[in-house]
mmCIF file with all atom_site columns, C-alpha atoms in Angstrom:
data_model
loop_
_atom_site.group_PDB
_atom_site.id
_atom_site.type_symbol
_atom_site.label_atom_id
_atom_site.label_alt_id
_atom_site.label_comp_id
_atom_site.label_asym_id
_atom_site.label_entity_id
_atom_site.label_seq_id
_atom_site.pdbx_PDB_ins_code
_atom_site.Cartn_x
_atom_site.Cartn_y
_atom_site.Cartn_z
_atom_site.occupancy
_atom_site.B_iso_or_equiv
_atom_site.pdbx_formal_charge
_atom_site.auth_seq_id
_atom_site.auth_comp_id
_atom_site.auth_asym_id
_atom_site.auth_atom_id
_atom_site.pdbx_PDB_model_num
ATOM 1   C CA . UNK A 1 1   ? 42.079  -28.518 -26.528 1.00 0.00 ? 1   UNK A CA 1
ATOM 2   C CA . UNK A 1 2   ? 39.131  -29.388 -27.872 1.00 0.00 ? 2   UNK A CA 1
ATOM 3   C CA . UNK A 1 3   ? 38.933  -32.548 -25.837 1.00 0.00 ? 3   UNK A CA 1
ATOM 4   C CA . UNK A 1 4   ? 39.649  -30.155 -22.346 1.00 0.00 ? 4   UNK A CA 1
ATOM 5   C CA . UNK A 1 5   ? 37.368  -27.900 -23.054 1.00 0.00 ? 5   UNK A CA 1
ATOM 6   C CA . UNK A 1 6   ? 35.029  -30.235 -23.678 1.00 0.00 ? 6   UNK A CA 1
ATOM 7   C CA . UNK A 1 7   ? 35.509  -31.658 -19.890 1.00 0.00 ? 7   UNK A CA 1
ATOM 8   C CA . UNK A 1 8   ? 34.566  -28.249 -18.809 1.00 0.00 ? 8   UNK A CA 1
ATOM 9   C CA . UNK A 1 9   ? 30.652  -28.944 -19.691 1.00 0.00 ? 9   UNK A CA 1
ATOM 10  C CA . UNK A 1 10  ? 28.740  -31.931 -16.959 1.00 0.00 ? 10  UNK A CA 1
ATOM 11  C CA . UNK A 1 11  ? 27.331  -35.223 -17.563 1.00 0.00 ? 11  UNK A CA 1
ATOM 12  C CA . UNK A 1 12  ? 22.757  -33.965 -17.324 1.00 0.00 ? 12  UNK A CA 1
ATOM 13  C CA . UNK A 1 13  ? 20.777  -35.309 -16.484 1.00 0.00 ? 13  UNK A CA 1
ATOM 14  C CA . UNK A 1 14  ? 17.533  -34.812 -15.720 1.00 0.00 ? 14  UNK A CA 1
ATOM 15  C CA . UNK A 1 15  ? 13.981  -36.721 -14.800 1.00 0.00 ? 15  UNK A CA 1
ATOM 16  C CA . UNK A 1 16  ? 11.366  -36.110 -18.171 1.00 0.00 ? 16  UNK A CA 1
ATOM 17  C CA . UNK A 1 17  ? 8.201   -38.252 -17.762 1.00 0.00 ? 17  UNK A CA 1
ATOM 18  C CA . UNK A 1 18  ? 9.344   -40.778 -15.389 1.00 0.00 ? 18  UNK A CA 1
ATOM 19  C CA . UNK A 1 19  ? 12.987  -41.420 -16.896 1.00 0.00 ? 19  UNK A CA 1
ATOM 20  C CA . UNK A 1 20  ? 16.184  -40.600 -15.578 1.00 0.00 ? 20  UNK A CA 1
ATOM 21  C CA . UNK A 1 21  ? 18.179  -38.796 -18.951 1.00 0.00 ? 21  UNK A CA 1
ATOM 22  C CA . UNK A 1 22  ? 21.330  -37.919 -19.240 1.00 0.00 ? 22  UNK A CA 1
ATOM 23  C CA . UNK A 1 23  ? 23.470  -36.485 -21.645 1.00 0.00 ? 23  UNK A CA 1
ATOM 24  C CA . UNK A 1 24  ? 26.442  -36.886 -22.879 1.00 0.00 ? 24  UNK A CA 1
ATOM 25  C CA . UNK A 1 25  ? 28.914  -34.208 -24.756 1.00 0.00 ? 25  UNK A CA 1
ATOM 26  C CA . UNK A 1 26  ? 29.738  -35.629 -27.849 1.00 0.00 ? 26  UNK A CA 1
ATOM 27  C CA . UNK A 1 27  ? 32.577  -34.485 -29.800 1.00 0.00 ? 27  UNK A CA 1
ATOM 28  C CA . UNK A 1 28  ? 31.195  -35.121 -33.744 1.00 0.00 ? 28  UNK A CA 1
ATOM 29  C CA . UNK A 1 29  ? 31.285  -31.859 -36.070 1.00 0.00 ? 29  UNK A CA 1
ATOM 30  C CA . UNK A 1 30  ? 28.434  -30.370 -36.246 1.00 0.00 ? 30  UNK A CA 1
ATOM 31  C CA . UNK A 1 31  ? 26.801  -29.624 -39.890 1.00 0.00 ? 31  UNK A CA 1
ATOM 32  C CA . UNK A 1 32  ? 23.976  -27.431 -41.075 1.00 0.00 ? 32  UNK A CA 1
ATOM 33  C CA . UNK A 1 33  ? 21.419  -30.575 -41.030 1.00 0.00 ? 33  UNK A CA 1
ATOM 34  C CA . UNK A 1 34  ? 22.893  -30.404 -37.321 1.00 0.00 ? 34  UNK A CA 1
ATOM 35  C CA . UNK A 1 35  ? 22.044  -26.877 -36.402 1.00 0.00 ? 35  UNK A CA 1
ATOM 36  C CA . UNK A 1 36  ? 18.555  -26.695 -38.484 1.00 0.00 ? 36  UNK A CA 1
ATOM 37  C CA . UNK A 1 37  ? 17.244  -29.935 -36.233 1.00 0.00 ? 37  UNK A CA 1
ATOM 38  C CA . UNK A 1 38  ? 18.459  -28.686 -33.144 1.00 0.00 ? 38  UNK A CA 1
ATOM 39  C CA . UNK A 1 39  ? 16.226  -25.212 -34.202 1.00 0.00 ? 39  UNK A CA 1
ATOM 40  C CA . UNK A 1 40  ? 12.633  -27.157 -34.884 1.00 0.00 ? 40  UNK A CA 1
ATOM 41  C CA . UNK A 1 41  ? 13.800  -29.531 -31.527 1.00 0.00 ? 41  UNK A CA 1
ATOM 42  C CA . UNK A 1 42  ? 13.613  -25.924 -29.325 1.00 0.00 ? 42  UNK A CA 1
ATOM 43  C CA . UNK A 1 43  ? 10.161  -25.076 -31.588 1.00 0.00 ? 43  UNK A CA 1
ATOM 44  C CA . UNK A 1 44  ? 9.000   -28.503 -30.974 1.00 0.00 ? 44  UNK A CA 1
ATOM 45  C CA . UNK A 1 45  ? 10.433  -28.278 -27.132 1.00 0.00 ? 45  UNK A CA 1
ATOM 46  C CA . UNK A 1 46  ? 8.504   -24.857 -26.475 1.00 0.00 ? 46  UNK A CA 1
ATOM 47  C CA . UNK A 1 47  ? 5.369   -25.380 -28.215 1.00 0.00 ? 47  UNK A CA 1
ATOM 48  C CA . UNK A 1 48  ? 5.280   -29.255 -25.831 1.00 0.00 ? 48  UNK A CA 1
ATOM 49  C CA . UNK A 1 49  ? 6.262   -27.239 -22.786 1.00 0.00 ? 49  UNK A CA 1
ATOM 50  C CA . UNK A 1 50  ? 4.366   -24.889 -23.396 1.00 0.00 ? 50  UNK A CA 1
ATOM 51  C CA . UNK A 1 51  ? 6.675   -22.109 -22.351 1.00 0.00 ? 51  UNK A CA 1
ATOM 52  C CA . UNK A 1 52  ? 5.245   -17.846 -22.506 1.00 0.00 ? 52  UNK A CA 1
ATOM 53  C CA . UNK A 1 53  ? 6.195   -16.038 -26.122 1.00 0.00 ? 53  UNK A CA 1
ATOM 54  C CA . UNK A 1 54  ? 7.220   -13.258 -23.317 1.00 0.00 ? 54  UNK A CA 1
ATOM 55  C CA . UNK A 1 55  ? 7.180   -12.591 -20.468 1.00 0.00 ? 55  UNK A CA 1
ATOM 56  C CA . UNK A 1 56  ? 9.668   -13.913 -17.919 1.00 0.00 ? 56  UNK A CA 1
ATOM 57  C CA . UNK A 1 57  ? 9.069   -17.313 -17.945 1.00 0.00 ? 57  UNK A CA 1
ATOM 58  C CA . UNK A 1 58  ? 12.162  -20.101 -16.322 1.00 0.00 ? 58  UNK A CA 1
ATOM 59  C CA . UNK A 1 59  ? 11.000  -22.821 -19.467 1.00 0.00 ? 59  UNK A CA 1
ATOM 60  C CA . UNK A 1 60  ? 11.749  -20.861 -22.284 1.00 0.00 ? 60  UNK A CA 1
ATOM 61  C CA . UNK A 1 61  ? 14.796  -19.626 -20.084 1.00 0.00 ? 61  UNK A CA 1
ATOM 62  C CA . UNK A 1 62  ? 15.956  -22.619 -19.647 1.00 0.00 ? 62  UNK A CA 1
ATOM 63  C CA . UNK A 1 63  ? 15.283  -24.610 -22.944 1.00 0.00 ? 63  UNK A CA 1
ATOM 64  C CA . UNK A 1 64  ? 16.866  -21.939 -24.465 1.00 0.00 ? 64  UNK A CA 1
ATOM 65  C CA . UNK A 1 65  ? 19.474  -22.257 -21.745 1.00 0.00 ? 65  UNK A CA 1
ATOM 66  C CA . UNK A 1 66  ? 20.326  -25.785 -23.399 1.00 0.00 ? 66  UNK A CA 1
ATOM 67  C CA . UNK A 1 67  ? 19.852  -24.847 -26.925 1.00 0.00 ? 67  UNK A CA 1
ATOM 68  C CA . UNK A 1 68  ? 23.061  -22.458 -26.228 1.00 0.00 ? 68  UNK A CA 1
ATOM 69  C CA . UNK A 1 69  ? 24.537  -24.596 -24.971 1.00 0.00 ? 69  UNK A CA 1
ATOM 70  C CA . UNK A 1 70  ? 24.949  -26.909 -26.990 1.00 0.00 ? 70  UNK A CA 1
ATOM 71  C CA . UNK A 1 71  ? 25.502  -24.560 -29.455 1.00 0.00 ? 71  UNK A CA 1
ATOM 72  C CA . UNK A 1 72  ? 28.744  -24.052 -27.619 1.00 0.00 ? 72  UNK A CA 1
ATOM 73  C CA . UNK A 1 73  ? 29.552  -27.353 -27.616 1.00 0.00 ? 73  UNK A CA 1
ATOM 74  C CA . UNK A 1 74  ? 28.711  -27.428 -31.273 1.00 0.00 ? 74  UNK A CA 1
ATOM 75  C CA . UNK A 1 75  ? 31.199  -24.429 -31.919 1.00 0.00 ? 75  UNK A CA 1
ATOM 76  C CA . UNK A 1 76  ? 34.503  -25.062 -29.283 1.00 0.00 ? 76  UNK A CA 1
ATOM 77  C CA . UNK A 1 77  ? 34.234  -28.616 -31.660 1.00 0.00 ? 77  UNK A CA 1
ATOM 78  C CA . UNK A 1 78  ? 35.100  -26.565 -34.954 1.00 0.00 ? 78  UNK A CA 1
ATOM 79  C CA . UNK A 1 79  ? 37.210  -23.638 -32.333 1.00 0.00 ? 79  UNK A CA 1
ATOM 80  C CA . UNK A 1 80  ? 38.109  -23.971 -29.341 1.00 0.00 ? 80  UNK A CA 1
ATOM 81  C CA . UNK A 1 81  ? 39.425  -20.274 -28.658 1.00 0.00 ? 81  UNK A CA 1
ATOM 82  C CA . UNK A 1 82  ? 35.613  -19.341 -29.980 1.00 0.00 ? 82  UNK A CA 1
ATOM 83  C CA . UNK A 1 83  ? 33.725  -21.888 -28.206 1.00 0.00 ? 83  UNK A CA 1
ATOM 84  C CA . UNK A 1 84  ? 35.557  -20.357 -24.750 1.00 0.00 ? 84  UNK A CA 1
ATOM 85  C CA . UNK A 1 85  ? 34.847  -16.924 -25.477 1.00 0.00 ? 85  UNK A CA 1
ATOM 86  C CA . UNK A 1 86  ? 30.995  -18.149 -26.270 1.00 0.00 ? 86  UNK A CA 1
ATOM 87  C CA . UNK A 1 87  ? 31.240  -19.638 -22.662 1.00 0.00 ? 87  UNK A CA 1
ATOM 88  C CA . UNK A 1 88  ? 32.438  -16.072 -21.167 1.00 0.00 ? 88  UNK A CA 1
ATOM 89  C CA . UNK A 1 89  ? 29.896  -14.439 -22.301 1.00 0.00 ? 89  UNK A CA 1
ATOM 90  C CA . UNK A 1 90  ? 27.529  -17.446 -21.247 1.00 0.00 ? 90  UNK A CA 1
ATOM 91  C CA . UNK A 1 91  ? 28.748  -16.751 -18.423 1.00 0.00 ? 91  UNK A CA 1
ATOM 92  C CA . UNK A 1 92  ? 28.000  -13.494 -17.995 1.00 0.00 ? 92  UNK A CA 1
ATOM 93  C CA . UNK A 1 93  ? 24.767  -13.248 -18.787 1.00 0.00 ? 93  UNK A CA 1
ATOM 94  C CA . UNK A 1 94  ? 23.996  -15.668 -16.057 1.00 0.00 ? 94  UNK A CA 1
ATOM 95  C CA . UNK A 1 95  ? 25.666  -13.380 -13.798 1.00 0.00 ? 95  UNK A CA 1
ATOM 96  C CA . UNK A 1 96  ? 23.797  -11.159 -15.458 1.00 0.00 ? 96  UNK A CA 1
ATOM 97  C CA . UNK A 1 97  ? 20.392  -12.635 -14.780 1.00 0.00 ? 97  UNK A CA 1
ATOM 98  C CA . UNK A 1 98  ? 21.695  -13.498 -11.815 1.00 0.00 ? 98  UNK A CA 1
ATOM 99  C CA . UNK A 1 99  ? 21.886  -10.187 -10.766 1.00 0.00 ? 99  UNK A CA 1
ATOM 100 C CA . UNK A 1 100 ? 18.416  -9.341  -12.446 1.00 0.00 ? 100 UNK A CA 1
ATOM 101 C CA . UNK A 1 101 ? 16.653  -11.880 -10.100 1.00 0.00 ? 101 UNK A CA 1
ATOM 102 C CA . UNK A 1 102 ? 17.887  -10.607 -7.176  1.00 0.00 ? 102 UNK A CA 1
ATOM 103 C CA . UNK A 1 103 ? 17.247  -6.926  -7.691  1.00 0.00 ? 103 UNK A CA 1
ATOM 104 C CA . UNK A 1 104 ? 14.224  -8.165  -9.326  1.00 0.00 ? 104 UNK A CA 1
ATOM 105 C CA . UNK A 1 105 ? 13.545  -9.618  -5.931  1.00 0.00 ? 105 UNK A CA 1
ATOM 106 C CA . UNK A 1 106 ? 15.116  -7.774  -3.708  1.00 0.00 ? 106 UNK A CA 1
ATOM 107 C CA . UNK A 1 107 ? 12.197  -4.534  -5.123  1.00 0.00 ? 107 UNK A CA 1
ATOM 108 C CA . UNK A 1 108 ? 9.080   -6.657  -4.736  1.00 0.00 ? 108 UNK A CA 1
ATOM 109 C CA . UNK A 1 109 ? 9.836   -7.450  -1.464  1.00 0.00 ? 109 UNK A CA 1
ATOM 110 C CA . UNK A 1 110 ? 10.296  -3.176  -1.399  1.00 0.00 ? 110 UNK A CA 1
ATOM 111 C CA . UNK A 1 111 ? 6.960   -2.837  -3.316  1.00 0.00 ? 111 UNK A CA 1
ATOM 112 C CA . UNK A 1 112 ? 5.701   -4.816  -0.306  1.00 0.00 ? 112 UNK A CA 1
ATOM 113 C CA . UNK A 1 113 ? 6.631   -3.806  2.571   1.00 0.00 ? 113 UNK A CA 1
ATOM 114 C CA . UNK A 1 114 ? 5.865   0.080   0.598   1.00 0.00 ? 114 UNK A CA 1
ATOM 115 C CA . UNK A 1 115 ? 2.088   -1.429  0.314   1.00 0.00 ? 115 UNK A CA 1
ATOM 116 C CA . UNK A 1 116 ? 1.528   -2.879  3.533   1.00 0.00 ? 116 UNK A CA 1
ATOM 117 C CA . UNK A 1 117 ? 3.311   0.581   5.327   1.00 0.00 ? 117 UNK A CA 1
ATOM 118 C CA . UNK A 1 118 ? 0.643   2.352   3.560   1.00 0.00 ? 118 UNK A CA 1
ATOM 119 C CA . UNK A 1 119 ? -2.060  0.312   4.429   1.00 0.00 ? 119 UNK A CA 1
ATOM 120 C CA . UNK A 1 120 ? -0.802  0.241   8.161   1.00 0.00 ? 120 UNK A CA 1
ATOM 121 C CA . UNK A 1 121 ? -1.263  3.895   7.243   1.00 0.00 ? 121 UNK A CA 1
ATOM 122 C CA . UNK A 1 122 ? -3.816  4.344   5.677   1.00 0.00 ? 122 UNK A CA 1
ATOM 123 C CA . UNK A 1 123 ? -5.618  2.014   8.606   1.00 0.00 ? 123 UNK A CA 1
ATOM 124 C CA . UNK A 1 124 ? -4.610  4.389   10.746  1.00 0.00 ? 124 UNK A CA 1
ATOM 125 C CA . UNK A 1 125 ? -5.736  7.158   8.379   1.00 0.00 ? 125 UNK A CA 1
ATOM 126 C CA . UNK A 1 126 ? -8.681  6.194   9.121   1.00 0.00 ? 126 UNK A CA 1
ATOM 127 C CA . UNK A 1 127 ? -9.161  5.032   12.338  1.00 0.00 ? 127 UNK A CA 1
ATOM 128 C CA . UNK A 1 128 ? -7.707  8.724   13.227  1.00 0.00 ? 128 UNK A CA 1
ATOM 129 C CA . UNK A 1 129 ? -10.899 9.959   10.817  1.00 0.00 ? 129 UNK A CA 1
ATOM 130 C CA . UNK A 1 130 ? -13.281 8.173   12.808  1.00 0.00 ? 130 UNK A CA 1
ATOM 131 C CA . UNK A 1 131 ? -12.072 9.345   16.441  1.00 0.00 ? 131 UNK A CA 1
ATOM 132 C CA . UNK A 1 132 ? -12.016 13.052  14.756  1.00 0.00 ? 132 UNK A CA 1
ATOM 133 C CA . UNK A 1 133 ? -15.607 12.923  13.770  1.00 0.00 ? 133 UNK A CA 1
ATOM 134 C CA . UNK A 1 134 ? -16.565 11.369  17.079  1.00 0.00 ? 134 UNK A CA 1
ATOM 135 C CA . UNK A 1 135 ? -15.382 14.003  18.352  1.00 0.00 ? 135 UNK A CA 1
ATOM 136 C CA . UNK A 1 136 ? -17.077 16.460  16.586  1.00 0.00 ? 136 UNK A CA 1
ATOM 137 C CA . UNK A 1 137 ? -20.223 15.246  17.067  1.00 0.00 ? 137 UNK A CA 1
ATOM 138 C CA . UNK A 1 138 ? -18.857 15.352  21.306  1.00 0.00 ? 138 UNK A CA 1
ATOM 139 C CA . UNK A 1 139 ? -18.416 18.934  20.665  1.00 0.00 ? 139 UNK A CA 1
ATOM 140 C CA . UNK A 1 140 ? -21.898 19.394  18.691  1.00 0.00 ? 140 UNK A CA 1
ATOM 141 C CA . UNK A 1 141 ? -23.245 18.092  20.980  1.00 0.00 ? 141 UNK A CA 1
ATOM 142 C CA . UNK A 1 142 ? -21.347 19.694  23.545  1.00 0.00 ? 142 UNK A CA 1
ATOM 143 C CA . UNK A 1 143 ? -22.386 23.138  21.654  1.00 0.00 ? 143 UNK A CA 1
ATOM 144 C CA . UNK A 1 144 ? -26.381 22.332  21.035  1.00 0.00 ? 144 UNK A CA 1
ATOM 145 C CA . UNK A 1 145 ? -26.139 21.732  25.335  1.00 0.00 ? 145 UNK A CA 1
ATOM 146 C CA . UNK A 1 146 ? -24.514 24.501  25.857  1.00 0.00 ? 146 UNK A CA 1
ATOM 147 C CA . UNK A 1 147 ? -26.645 27.264  23.563  1.00 0.00 ? 147 UNK A CA 1
ATOM 148 C CA . UNK A 1 148 ? -29.375 25.234  25.127  1.00 0.00 ? 148 UNK A CA 1
ATOM 149 C CA . UNK A 1 149 ? -28.025 26.496  28.605  1.00 0.00 ? 149 UNK A CA 1
ATOM 150 C CA . UNK A 1 150 ? -27.506 29.983  26.720  1.00 0.00 ? 150 UNK A CA 1
ATOM 151 C CA . UNK A 1 151 ? -31.072 29.871  26.194  1.00 0.00 ? 151 UNK A CA 1
ATOM 152 C CA . UNK A 1 152 ? -32.536 28.682  29.666  1.00 0.00 ? 152 UNK A CA 1
ATOM 153 C CA . UNK A 1 153 ? -30.337 31.079  30.874  1.00 0.00 ? 153 UNK A CA 1
ATOM 154 C CA . UNK A 1 154 ? -31.396 33.728  29.030  1.00 0.00 ? 154 UNK A CA 1
ATOM 155 C CA . UNK A 1 155 ? -35.381 32.888  30.239  1.00 0.00 ? 155 UNK A CA 1
ATOM 156 C CA . UNK A 1 156 ? -34.949 32.659  33.561  1.00 0.00 ? 156 UNK A CA 1
ATOM 157 C CA . UNK A 1 157 ? -33.093 36.202  33.523  1.00 0.00 ? 157 UNK A CA 1
ATOM 158 C CA . UNK A 1 158 ? -35.793 37.445  32.075  1.00 0.00 ? 158 UNK A CA 1
ATOM 159 C CA . UNK A 1 159 ? -37.654 35.747  34.401  1.00 0.00 ? 159 UNK A CA 1
ATOM 160 C CA . UNK A 1 160 ? -36.035 36.762  36.849  1.00 0.00 ? 160 UNK A CA 1
ATOM 161 C CA . UNK A 1 161 ? -35.740 40.843  35.668  1.00 0.00 ? 161 UNK A CA 1
ATOM 162 C CA . UNK A 1 162 ? -39.414 40.900  34.912  1.00 0.00 ? 162 UNK A CA 1
ATOM 163 C CA . UNK A 1 163 ? -40.277 39.507  39.262  1.00 0.00 ? 163 UNK A CA 1
ATOM 164 C CA . UNK A 1 164 ? -37.369 42.201  39.684  1.00 0.00 ? 164 UNK A CA 1
ATOM 165 C CA . UNK A 1 165 ? -38.799 44.599  37.918  1.00 0.00 ? 165 UNK A CA 1
ATOM 166 C CA . UNK A 1 166 ? -42.632 44.171  39.366  1.00 0.00 ? 166 UNK A CA 1
ATOM 167 C CA . UNK A 1 167 ? -41.173 43.691  43.150  1.00 0.00 ? 167 UNK A CA 1
ATOM 168 C CA . UNK A 1 168 ? -39.847 46.736  42.743  1.00 0.00 ? 168 UNK A CA 1
ATOM 169 C CA . UNK A 1 169 ? -42.627 48.737  40.969  1.00 0.00 ? 169 UNK A CA 1
ATOM 170 C CA . UNK A 1 170 ? -44.317 46.656  44.013  1.00 0.00 ? 170 UNK A CA 1
ATOM 171 C CA . UNK A 1 171 ? -42.067 48.294  46.526  1.00 0.00 ? 171 UNK A CA 1
ATOM 172 C CA . UNK A 1 172 ? -42.386 51.943  43.846  1.00 0.00 ? 172 UNK A CA 1
ATOM 173 C CA . UNK A 1 173 ? -46.453 51.276  44.506  1.00 0.00 ? 173 UNK A CA 1
ATOM 174 C CA . UNK A 1 174 ? -46.468 50.566  48.371  1.00 0.00 ? 174 UNK A CA 1
ATOM 175 C CA . UNK A 1 175 ? -43.949 53.538  48.696  1.00 0.00 ? 175 UNK A CA 1
ATOM 176 C CA . UNK A 1 176 ? -45.955 55.662  46.973  1.00 0.00 ? 176 UNK A CA 1
ATOM 177 C CA . UNK A 1 177 ? -48.983 55.108  48.587  1.00 0.00 ? 177 UNK A CA 1
ATOM 178 C CA . UNK A 1 178 ? -46.823 54.315  52.152  1.00 0.00 ? 178 UNK A CA 1
ATOM 179 C CA . UNK A 1 179 ? -45.993 58.314  50.942  1.00 0.00 ? 179 UNK A CA 1
ATOM 180 C CA . UNK A 1 180 ? -49.334 59.893  50.679  1.00 0.00 ? 180 UNK A CA 1
ATOM 181 C CA . UNK A 1 181 ? -50.822 58.364  53.583  1.00 0.00 ? 181 UNK A CA 1
ATOM 182 C CA . UNK A 1 182 ? -48.400 59.683  55.487  1.00 0.00 ? 182 UNK A CA 1
ATOM 183 C CA . UNK A 1 183 ? -48.779 63.275  53.929  1.00 0.00 ? 183 UNK A CA 1
ATOM 184 C CA . UNK A 1 184 ? -52.478 64.032  53.933  1.00 0.00 ? 184 UNK A CA 1
ATOM 185 C CA . UNK A 1 185 ? -51.724 62.293  58.337  1.00 0.00 ? 185 UNK A CA 1
ATOM 186 C CA . UNK A 1 186 ? -49.103 65.218  58.365  1.00 0.00 ? 186 UNK A CA 1
ATOM 187 C CA . UNK A 1 187 ? -51.337 67.410  56.546  1.00 0.00 ? 187 UNK A CA 1
ATOM 188 C CA . UNK A 1 188 ? -53.717 66.772  58.560  1.00 0.00 ? 188 UNK A CA 1
ATOM 189 C CA . UNK A 1 189 ? -52.078 66.668  61.850  1.00 0.00 ? 189 UNK A CA 1
ATOM 190 C CA . UNK A 1 190 ? -50.784 70.129  60.964  1.00 0.00 ? 190 UNK A CA 1
ATOM 191 C CA . UNK A 1 191 ? -54.332 71.133  59.358  1.00 0.00 ? 191 UNK A CA 1
ATOM 192 C CA . UNK A 1 192 ? -55.611 70.844  63.481  1.00 0.00 ? 192 UNK A CA 1
ATOM 193 C CA . UNK A 1 193 ? -53.224 72.306  64.657  1.00 0.00 ? 193 UNK A CA 1
ATOM 194 C CA . UNK A 1 194 ? -52.889 75.951  63.144  1.00 0.00 ? 194 UNK A CA 1
ATOM 195 C CA . UNK A 1 195 ? -56.625 76.034  63.454  1.00 0.00 ? 195 UNK A CA 1
#
């Protein structure tokens, strides 16, 4: 049974330092010294690969994944059922991490879309503000022009009224003078006819 479970592990191949490394599964039971050695090797590789201690770090995740696979191998040699359970736990953790990764990537994409929309909206808003400011300046120029026209029309009206008043006064004076002359002529005519 133990051999069948160990077959579940594929040969691990990787390239390091220009060399191809192949790791085969061993069926030798682990001792306490093997566990201590595994821990020391994990710490050494974490420092060697400069894995981050906190946050998301693919290097650290890969090293811990390899360490967990080795722990599963060691447990499986001693108790096959426990090894199978650990394999299920490992696979579930990987699926959960993959789901979180997908969720993270989709949320980053969503955030980017929202940021682009906000930037586009901000750009449109700036354009609209500039257009409104220009319209405001145009309207202010129209108001100033209309105010000046109103002042000009008022001055023109005053001048025309003054001119009409002056002409009217001249006409009234002329009419009074003509009336006095006619009255004087009429008095002369009437006064000479009575004698």
